[in-house]
C-alpha cells in the first residue's frame, strides 16, 4: 500500500469523542489517529461498542469530535459552520446506512438523484446511467422503496451515494439487514465502484466476509485503532480476530 | 386503568398540550361569555333595583315595550296625592336627550342609550341616582352624569347643547350626578332636568312618563294599589307594584342578555367543534404512534375493550384539566372585557364577577364532551391493534376503503343538509338547535369525504412546488398528501371556519347588492337625513324640529318622514317592528301598492306587506290585531297591501297620528327631501347642511352616500362576526401546527436522512412550510366551496328579493389568508423539524 501515490481522502488526528459526563462519561473515541486512502475500499471492524459508528459520523461531518481534528481531503471539519458542513456533505460525501436509507415518498430514480436535486445541480445523465447499470437497477427506477426488496433498497442507496461523485462514500453496516445473497451483490457493486470508478469507500462492518471485499481492514477497540490489515480475506480476518481475542 | 391513562397523558404532555389549548380556548370563550353576561345581568339588577329602591308603587300607562314609556296625564297627580296612605308622589318624565361636546360632536349614541329625565330632590333618597356636586336644575339648567362631564371636560357653570326631539337646547350645567357608586349607568349618557323643562323638551306637554309613589310607613301595598287604581279614573293608566315592574323590566333585560349569551356560547361551541377535529386527529396519531405499546398491553392480556377505555380515559383527563383551565381563563376574559368597557366609558356598579355553578357546568360539560367524543373513534381503533403488532417494526395502518367512506360521507352530509335547511327555514321550536346540528353534520360529512380529494388536490395545487423549489417542493407536496385522512382531517377543521365566514360573506354581499338595488329602484327623494352610525331607530333619530326647518329651505318642494316602533303580535312575545308614515312618503319612496291605495291610510288603518298578508290569509278590509304596547291589543283595518324592498321585514305600516298615540318616541327614523323641479341638488346642499349641522347626531346623505353608508354597516356586522369566528379559525390553525408537529416527529429519521445527504436547515423549513400551506389551502378551498354553496342556497331560501352576489375578491382573500395562516402555523414545526437531531434520526438501535 503506497499512501504517497494515492493520497489520503479522510483522516483523524488525536480524535476524541466523549458522550455524557461524570460517572456516565463514555469515551467512544480515545485519541484516535486513522487515515483512509483515496481510491481505496477500506473496512472498519471491531467489537460492538468499539466506536466504529462514532468514528464514521465524526469523520463524515454528521457529528463533532470533542477534541482533536477530522479532515476530509485537506478540509478540517472543526473549522466549518453547520451550514458549511451540510454543503460539504452534499458535495463531497456519500452515505449508505444500515437501514432507512430511502425517502418513502420518492421513487428509486428520485432517491438516487436526491443529493443532486437538493443541491439544485444537474444530473450527469451518462454517469447516472453508468451507476444505475452497475447497480443493476435499470428496471426498478420508477418503484417506490416499499416496492423494492431490502437488497434493492440498499443498492439504490449505494447508487445515490455514488451519483454525485463524492470524494468519499461512508457506509455503516450496509449489509446488516440483508441476506447473504443480497449482501454479496451489494458488496460486489461497491467493490466495482472502487475498481472501475476509483471511488473511495469506507465501510463499517462486523462481518469478516464483508470486510474481505475491502482493500484494507482497520481494527478498532475501545475507541482506538489497534491494527490494520491489507488485502484481507475472510480467513485472514478471522484468524486475526481470534488472535486479538486470545 | 385510570393510572395507565394518567401515565399516557403524562407521556404525551407536549402533544396533548396543544390539543388541550384548543379546548382551553373554546371553554374560555363559553365560560367567559357566561360570566360576562351574568355580570351584565347583575349590573342591570343593581341598576333597576337601585332605581326603585325607595319606591313602592308606579303609576304608568299600561304595558311597555323596551325602553319606550307611555304618558300619564298631569291631573292624575292630584288624584294620587289625595289617596290615603300615599306619602309622596313623584312625577317623572324621561326621553331622548343627546349631548353635544365642545367640538360639536354628538356624545354617545351608538350603543348604550342617551337619555334625559326630570330630577327631584326625592330621587336621591328613593332611586339609585346619587348627588355628586352642584345643585338641582331650574328651568334652562341641567345636571349631567359625572362620567360624561369628566370625559368631555364639562364643569359646573359651563353650558352644554343638548339634542331633544323638539330641537337643540342650550342648558347651563349646575351639577353632576352618579348612579350608586358608578359614574354612569352602564354607559348611558344622562341629562337631568327640571320637571317642566323635561315635559317641554321631551314631548310630554300636560303629561308625565310615570308617577312614583312612596307609601306611608306600614301601609298595605296591595290595598293601596287597589285604592289608587280606583282613584285614577283613566283606564289606560295602571298602578303596579314597583317590585313587579322591576321584575318585568329585568326579565326583558335578561331576555336580551340571554340572546347575546346564546350567540356567544354558539360561537364558543363552534370553536369547540373545530377543536374536536384537532383532538380527534391528535388521538388518532398518538394511537398509531403507540401501536407497539398498545399491542404490548394486548399481548400481556388486556382486552380490546380495556385498551379503548384507557384511551377514552386519557381524553377524559385532558378534557377535565383543559376545561378547568378554560373556565379560569374565561373568568379572566370577562374581567378583561369589563375593564375594556370601562375604559370605553361604560361604568359598572360595584360588585364582583360571579362564577355560577351553571357556568362551570356548561364549560366543563362542553369541554369534556367534545374531548371524549372526538377520542372515541381513535380509541376504538386502538382496541383493534393486534397483539402481534408489538413485535413488528411498522405502525399498523387502519384503512377503510375510500369508496365506503364516500358513501358514508355523502349520507351524513345529506342528513346534515336536510336538518340545516329545515332548521333555517322551518318555524318550530328548537329550529336553531336543529340547524346547528345540521350544520355540524354537514361539516362532518364533508370531512369524511375530503380524503377522497386529498391526492387530487395535492397533485393540482401542489404542482407549482416542484417547479419552484425542486425536490424540496416535491417532498412538501408528497408529504402533504401521504396520509390523505390525516391531511383531510386537519384541513377540515379549517374548512369549517372558512365555510362559515364564506357564508357570511355571500350573505353580506347579497344584502349589499339588494340594498343598492332597492335604493336605486325605490328612492325618489334627493336627500335623506338619518341618525349617524349604528342607531336604533326606536330610541334615537331625527328631531321633528329639523324636519320642519328643512321644509322652509327655498328649493325644497316638500319633506317627508317615517318612524319605527316595536310591537308584538297579539299574545306574542317576540318584538317586531312597524313603520309609521306621513301622507306624502309615497312621493319620495316608490311603493308598490298592490291593493287598496296609499291615500287610504288613516288613523285606525294600516298598510300591510302583501306576502305577509297572503301568509295570514288577510286582505284589504280585514282586521289585524297587534300590541303596540305589551298586553294592550289594538285592532286595525287593512287599508292597502304593499310590496317594498326598502321596507323588507316591516310588515305593518301605520299612520303617523296613530304612532304618536301609541309611542312616546317623538323622533323620525328618516327624513326625506324632495326638491322642486329644476333645483340643482348640489347647489342647495350647503343650505341643507347648515341646518342639519345643528343636530350632530344626524347626517344628510344622497342616494349614493346612503348606499355606501348602509353597505358600510353591513360590512361592520360582517367584520364583527368574522372576527368572532376567527377563534374557530385560530384553533384550526393550531390543529395544523399540531398535526404537522406530530407528523414531523414521525418523520424524524426521514428528515435526518435528508439532512445527512445535504439538505440545509433552510430547505427543511421550506419543505415543512409548504406542506403546511398546502394543507391550509386545501382546507380553505373546501371551506370556500362548501361555504359558497351553502351561502347560495340560503340566499335562494330566504328569497324575498335578495339578489345573489358572490364576493369573489373577499373569498379569494380568505384563501390567501388561509395560506398565510398555514405559513404561521408551520413556523414552530418547521423550526423544530430543521433542528432534528441528525444522528438520533439515522442511527439504528
Ligand atoms: N449518543 C450517545 N450517547 C451516549 N453514548 C453513546 C452514544 N452513541 C454511542 N455511545 C457509546 O459510545 C460507544 C461507541 O458507540 P458506537 O460508535 O455506536 O459503537 P459501534 O458502532 O462500534 O458499535 C458505546 O459505548 C456507546 O454506548
Ligand atoms: Mg455501530
XYZ file of N, CA and C in Angstrom, chain B residues 92-95 97 115-120 123 129 137 143 177 179 185 190-195 198 202:
78
model
N -92.376 61.776 37.063
C -91.128 61.745 36.287
C -91.434 61.762 34.801
N -90.458 62.322 34.080
C -90.523 62.346 32.627
C -89.171 61.856 32.157
N -89.152 61.047 31.155
C -87.856 60.691 30.585
C -87.986 60.560 29.080
N -86.880 60.729 28.404
C -86.939 60.642 26.950
C -85.569 60.844 26.349
N -82.373 62.416 24.862
C -81.591 63.637 25.036
C -80.137 63.294 24.771
N -80.114 59.519 27.215
C -81.439 59.975 27.582
C -81.431 61.031 28.672
N -82.596 61.577 28.878
C -82.751 62.625 29.869
C -83.931 62.285 30.749
N -83.938 62.824 31.961
C -85.117 62.651 32.807
C -85.257 63.841 33.739
N -86.428 63.946 34.296
C -86.653 65.014 35.258
C -86.062 64.570 36.584
N -85.586 65.524 37.354
C -84.997 65.146 38.637
C -85.621 65.952 39.773
N -85.731 65.266 40.889
C -86.382 65.835 42.051
C -85.498 65.516 43.253
N -85.494 62.052 44.502
C -84.848 60.975 43.734
C -83.572 60.476 44.407
N -80.005 57.139 41.740
C -79.337 58.377 41.344
C -78.679 59.014 42.565
N -81.346 71.384 39.060
C -81.568 72.340 37.966
C -82.912 73.055 38.074
N -78.355 68.899 35.215
C -77.261 68.141 35.841
C -76.920 67.048 34.826
N -74.347 64.129 38.585
C -74.939 63.024 39.322
C -74.218 61.723 38.976
N -74.546 57.152 39.772
C -75.542 56.098 39.970
C -74.960 55.098 40.940
N -74.546 55.112 33.985
C -75.427 53.948 34.020
C -75.052 53.023 32.887
N -76.605 60.815 30.525
C -77.813 61.284 31.189
C -77.808 62.797 31.358
N -78.960 63.392 31.017
C -79.179 64.812 31.280
C -80.380 64.884 32.226
N -80.172 65.439 33.430
C -81.278 65.545 34.383
C -81.802 66.981 34.372
N -83.132 67.093 34.236
C -83.731 68.411 34.020
C -84.772 68.716 35.079
N -85.089 69.972 35.132
C -86.234 70.428 35.891
C -87.484 69.811 35.243
N -88.489 69.484 36.056
C -89.653 68.744 35.540
C -90.340 69.439 34.365
N -88.328 69.255 31.283
C -88.339 67.885 30.763
C -89.624 67.632 29.982
N -89.135 67.025 25.983
C -89.214 65.624 25.597
C -90.613 65.206 25.171
